[in-house]
Amino acid sequence: MYVIDNQSRQAVYEQIVAQTERFVMTGLMTADQPMPSVRSLSMELSVNPNTIQKAYAELERRGIIYVVTGKGSFISSGAKDSLAIAKRGRLAEIEAIAGECAIAGIDKQLIYDAVDKGYGRNGGNEQ
């Protein structure tokens, strides 16, 4: 399920965090579903267990997972909602980029087309 790109400039633990968030947002991982153990994911990805533990600590800090001592890590019940709220917070960035594109003389339709492609590629809901 997880794929690590060793050529990426993004740190391995950040790739794991980003992929976990994507799995939650797309419904591949759901509330109370167990996460792979640190040891098993480490072996599967050929990554140091400390790297996996760092990713899990970040996911716990963000409220995406919770830990049950002796049982493992699980997806939080509010993970999908909290991720949606965090993504809504990025709308200001999109607005700023659109403003820059307007200043550069880029046609508004091209921006609409780019948003439509993003929604289509990522399975978003049009609302």
PDB file of C-alpha atoms in Angstrom:
ATOM      1  CA  MET A   1       0.000   0.000   0.000  1.00  0.00           C
ATOM      2  CA  TYR A   2       2.777   2.459   0.925  1.00  0.00           C
ATOM      3  CA  VAL A   3       5.348   3.373  -1.717  1.00  0.00           C
ATOM      4  CA  ILE A   4       8.549   5.215  -0.889  1.00  0.00           C
ATOM      5  CA  ASP A   5      10.274   7.307  -3.554  1.00  0.00           C
ATOM      6  CA  ASN A   6      13.955   7.329  -2.657  1.00  0.00           C
ATOM      7  CA  GLN A   7      14.583   9.970  -5.348  1.00  0.00           C
ATOM      8  CA  SER A   8      12.126  12.406  -3.751  1.00  0.00           C
ATOM      9  CA  ARG A   9      13.323  15.483  -1.898  1.00  0.00           C
ATOM     10  CA  GLN A  10      10.578  14.787   0.637  1.00  0.00           C
ATOM     11  CA  ALA A  11      11.798  12.922   3.718  1.00  0.00           C
ATOM     12  CA  VAL A  12      10.676   9.292   3.994  1.00  0.00           C
ATOM     13  CA  TYR A  13       8.708   9.913   7.190  1.00  0.00           C
ATOM     14  CA  GLU A  14       6.898  12.812   5.481  1.00  0.00           C
ATOM     15  CA  GLN A  15       6.006  10.524   2.559  1.00  0.00           C
ATOM     16  CA  ILE A  16       4.486   8.049   5.012  1.00  0.00           C
ATOM     17  CA  VAL A  17       2.525  10.815   6.750  1.00  0.00           C
ATOM     18  CA  ALA A  18       1.266  12.217   3.424  1.00  0.00           C
ATOM     19  CA  GLN A  19       0.274   8.794   2.109  1.00  0.00           C
ATOM     20  CA  THR A  20      -1.535   7.917   5.343  1.00  0.00           C
ATOM     21  CA  GLU A  21      -3.461  11.198   5.170  1.00  0.00           C
ATOM     22  CA  ARG A  22      -4.369  10.471   1.551  1.00  0.00           C
ATOM     23  CA  PHE A  23      -5.519   6.943   2.443  1.00  0.00           C
ATOM     24  CA  VAL A  24      -7.760   8.402   5.150  1.00  0.00           C
ATOM     25  CA  MET A  25      -9.180  11.123   2.894  1.00  0.00           C
ATOM     26  CA  THR A  26      -9.965   8.653   0.105  1.00  0.00           C
ATOM     27  CA  GLY A  27     -11.487   6.084   2.460  1.00  0.00           C
ATOM     28  CA  LEU A  28      -8.803   3.427   1.996  1.00  0.00           C
ATOM     29  CA  MET A  29      -8.195   3.678   5.731  1.00  0.00           C
ATOM     30  CA  THR A  30     -11.133   4.186   8.061  1.00  0.00           C
ATOM     31  CA  ALA A  31     -11.768   4.961  11.727  1.00  0.00           C
ATOM     32  CA  ASP A  32     -10.383   2.426  14.194  1.00  0.00           C
ATOM     33  CA  GLN A  33      -8.581   0.513  11.458  1.00  0.00           C
ATOM     34  CA  PRO A  34      -5.208  -0.733  12.722  1.00  0.00           C
ATOM     35  CA  MET A  35      -2.054   0.726  11.249  1.00  0.00           C
ATOM     36  CA  PRO A  36       0.703  -1.689  10.218  1.00  0.00           C
ATOM     37  CA  SER A  37       3.115  -2.329  13.068  1.00  0.00           C
ATOM     38  CA  VAL A  38       6.302  -0.275  13.035  1.00  0.00           C
ATOM     39  CA  ARG A  39       8.359  -3.433  12.578  1.00  0.00           C
ATOM     40  CA  SER A  40       6.275  -4.852   9.714  1.00  0.00           C
ATOM     41  CA  LEU A  41       6.104  -1.551   7.812  1.00  0.00           C
ATOM     42  CA  SER A  42       9.821  -1.065   8.351  1.00  0.00           C
ATOM     43  CA  MET A  43      10.558  -4.465   6.825  1.00  0.00           C
ATOM     44  CA  GLU A  44       8.057  -3.991   3.985  1.00  0.00           C
ATOM     45  CA  LEU A  45       9.518  -0.629   2.959  1.00  0.00           C
ATOM     46  CA  SER A  46      13.145  -1.424   3.867  1.00  0.00           C
ATOM     47  CA  VAL A  47      13.176   1.647   6.089  1.00  0.00           C
ATOM     48  CA  ASN A  48      14.707   2.125   9.522  1.00  0.00           C
ATOM     49  CA  PRO A  49      12.095   1.503  12.263  1.00  0.00           C
ATOM     50  CA  ASN A  50      12.972   4.888  13.791  1.00  0.00           C
ATOM     51  CA  THR A  51      11.757   6.541  10.574  1.00  0.00           C
ATOM     52  CA  ILE A  52       8.422   4.728  10.799  1.00  0.00           C
ATOM     53  CA  GLN A  53       8.157   5.648  14.472  1.00  0.00           C
ATOM     54  CA  LYS A  54       8.812   9.308  13.604  1.00  0.00           C
ATOM     55  CA  ALA A  55       5.995   9.204  11.009  1.00  0.00           C
ATOM     56  CA  TYR A  56       3.626   7.595  13.502  1.00  0.00           C
ATOM     57  CA  ALA A  57       4.515  10.180  16.153  1.00  0.00           C
ATOM     58  CA  GLU A  58       3.699  12.965  13.673  1.00  0.00           C
ATOM     59  CA  LEU A  59       0.417  11.302  12.711  1.00  0.00           C
ATOM     60  CA  GLU A  60      -0.489  11.014  16.389  1.00  0.00           C
ATOM     61  CA  ARG A  61       0.446  14.666  16.980  1.00  0.00           C
ATOM     62  CA  ARG A  62      -1.898  15.654  14.130  1.00  0.00           C
ATOM     63  CA  GLY A  63      -4.700  13.523  15.570  1.00  0.00           C
ATOM     64  CA  ILE A  64      -4.787  11.162  12.603  1.00  0.00           C
ATOM     65  CA  ILE A  65      -3.930   8.077  14.650  1.00  0.00           C
ATOM     66  CA  TYR A  66      -4.109   7.052  18.287  1.00  0.00           C
ATOM     67  CA  VAL A  67      -2.040   4.502  20.176  1.00  0.00           C
ATOM     68  CA  VAL A  68      -3.331   1.743  22.425  1.00  0.00           C
ATOM     69  CA  THR A  69      -0.465   0.475  24.547  1.00  0.00           C
ATOM     70  CA  GLY A  70       0.229  -3.157  23.787  1.00  0.00           C
ATOM     71  CA  LYS A  71      -2.194  -3.209  20.845  1.00  0.00           C
ATOM     72  CA  GLY A  72      -0.756  -0.771  18.299  1.00  0.00           C
ATOM     73  CA  SER A  73      -1.800   2.335  16.407  1.00  0.00           C
ATOM     74  CA  PHE A  74      -5.240   2.943  14.914  1.00  0.00           C
ATOM     75  CA  ILE A  75      -6.898   5.529  12.679  1.00  0.00           C
ATOM     76  CA  SER A  76      -8.718   8.147  14.778  1.00  0.00           C
ATOM     77  CA  SER A  77     -12.471   8.459  14.416  1.00  0.00           C
ATOM     78  CA  GLY A  78     -12.225  12.166  13.542  1.00  0.00           C
ATOM     79  CA  ALA A  79      -9.224  11.854  11.238  1.00  0.00           C
ATOM     80  CA  LYS A  80     -11.080  12.427   7.975  1.00  0.00           C
ATOM     81  CA  ASP A  81     -12.952  15.463   9.318  1.00  0.00           C
ATOM     82  CA  SER A  82      -9.825  17.052  10.777  1.00  0.00           C
ATOM     83  CA  LEU A  83      -7.969  16.552   7.489  1.00  0.00           C
ATOM     84  CA  ALA A  84     -10.844  18.162   5.568  1.00  0.00           C
ATOM     85  CA  ILE A  85     -10.728  21.168   7.905  1.00  0.00           C
ATOM     86  CA  ALA A  86      -6.962  21.456   7.459  1.00  0.00           C
ATOM     87  CA  LYS A  87      -7.304  21.333   3.675  1.00  0.00           C
ATOM     88  CA  ARG A  88     -10.017  24.028   3.751  1.00  0.00           C
ATOM     89  CA  GLY A  89      -7.483  26.195   5.540  1.00  0.00           C
ATOM     90  CA  ARG A  90      -5.333  26.074   2.417  1.00  0.00           C
ATOM     91  CA  LEU A  91      -7.937  27.881   0.313  1.00  0.00           C
ATOM     92  CA  ALA A  92      -6.142  31.145   1.077  1.00  0.00           C
ATOM     93  CA  GLU A  93      -3.085  29.746  -0.720  1.00  0.00           C
ATOM     94  CA  ILE A  94      -5.198  28.941  -3.764  1.00  0.00           C
ATOM     95  CA  GLU A  95      -6.620  32.457  -3.688  1.00  0.00           C
ATOM     96  CA  ALA A  96      -3.103  33.924  -3.555  1.00  0.00           C
ATOM     97  CA  ILE A  97      -1.945  31.771  -6.465  1.00  0.00           C
ATOM     98  CA  ALA A  98      -5.012  32.777  -8.486  1.00  0.00           C
ATOM     99  CA  GLY A  99      -4.172  36.428  -7.783  1.00  0.00           C
ATOM    100  CA  GLU A 100      -0.611  35.889  -9.009  1.00  0.00           C
ATOM    101  CA  CYS A 101      -1.935  34.214 -12.156  1.00  0.00           C
ATOM    102  CA  ALA A 102      -4.284  37.160 -12.765  1.00  0.00           C
ATOM    103  CA  ILE A 103      -1.367  39.589 -12.460  1.00  0.00           C
ATOM    104  CA  ALA A 104       0.604  37.430 -14.902  1.00  0.00           C
ATOM    105  CA  GLY A 105      -2.264  37.668 -17.385  1.00  0.00           C
ATOM    106  CA  ILE A 106      -3.243  34.000 -17.260  1.00  0.00           C
ATOM    107  CA  ASP A 107      -6.782  33.468 -18.465  1.00  0.00           C
ATOM    108  CA  LYS A 108      -9.272  32.586 -15.716  1.00  0.00           C
ATOM    109  CA  GLN A 109     -10.542  29.621 -17.741  1.00  0.00           C
ATOM    110  CA  LEU A 110      -7.094  28.010 -17.566  1.00  0.00           C
ATOM    111  CA  ILE A 111      -7.276  28.197 -13.776  1.00  0.00           C
ATOM    112  CA  TYR A 112     -10.763  26.674 -13.792  1.00  0.00           C
ATOM    113  CA  ASP A 113      -9.467  23.902 -16.069  1.00  0.00           C
ATOM    114  CA  ALA A 114      -6.560  23.219 -13.691  1.00  0.00           C
ATOM    115  CA  VAL A 115      -8.953  22.957 -10.737  1.00  0.00           C
ATOM    116  CA  ASP A 116     -11.210  20.609 -12.725  1.00  0.00           C
ATOM    117  CA  LYS A 117      -8.209  18.412 -13.601  1.00  0.00           C
ATOM    118  CA  GLY A 118      -7.213  18.284  -9.941  1.00  0.00           C
ATOM    119  CA  TYR A 119     -10.696  17.229  -8.908  1.00  0.00           C
ATOM    120  CA  GLY A 120     -10.897  14.623 -11.659  1.00  0.00           C
ATOM    121  CA  ARG A 121      -7.456  13.184 -10.984  1.00  0.00           C
ATOM    122  CA  ASN A 122      -7.995  12.980  -7.248  1.00  0.00           C
ATOM    123  CA  GLY A 123     -11.588  11.807  -7.209  1.00  0.00           C
ATOM    124  CA  GLY A 124     -12.936  14.958  -5.590  1.00  0.00           C
ATOM    125  CA  ASN A 125     -16.600  15.732  -5.209  1.00  0.00           C
ATOM    126  CA  GLU A 126     -17.947  18.724  -7.087  1.00  0.00           C
ATOM    127  CA  GLN A 127     -20.211  20.645  -4.763  1.00  0.00           C
TER     128      GLN A 127
END
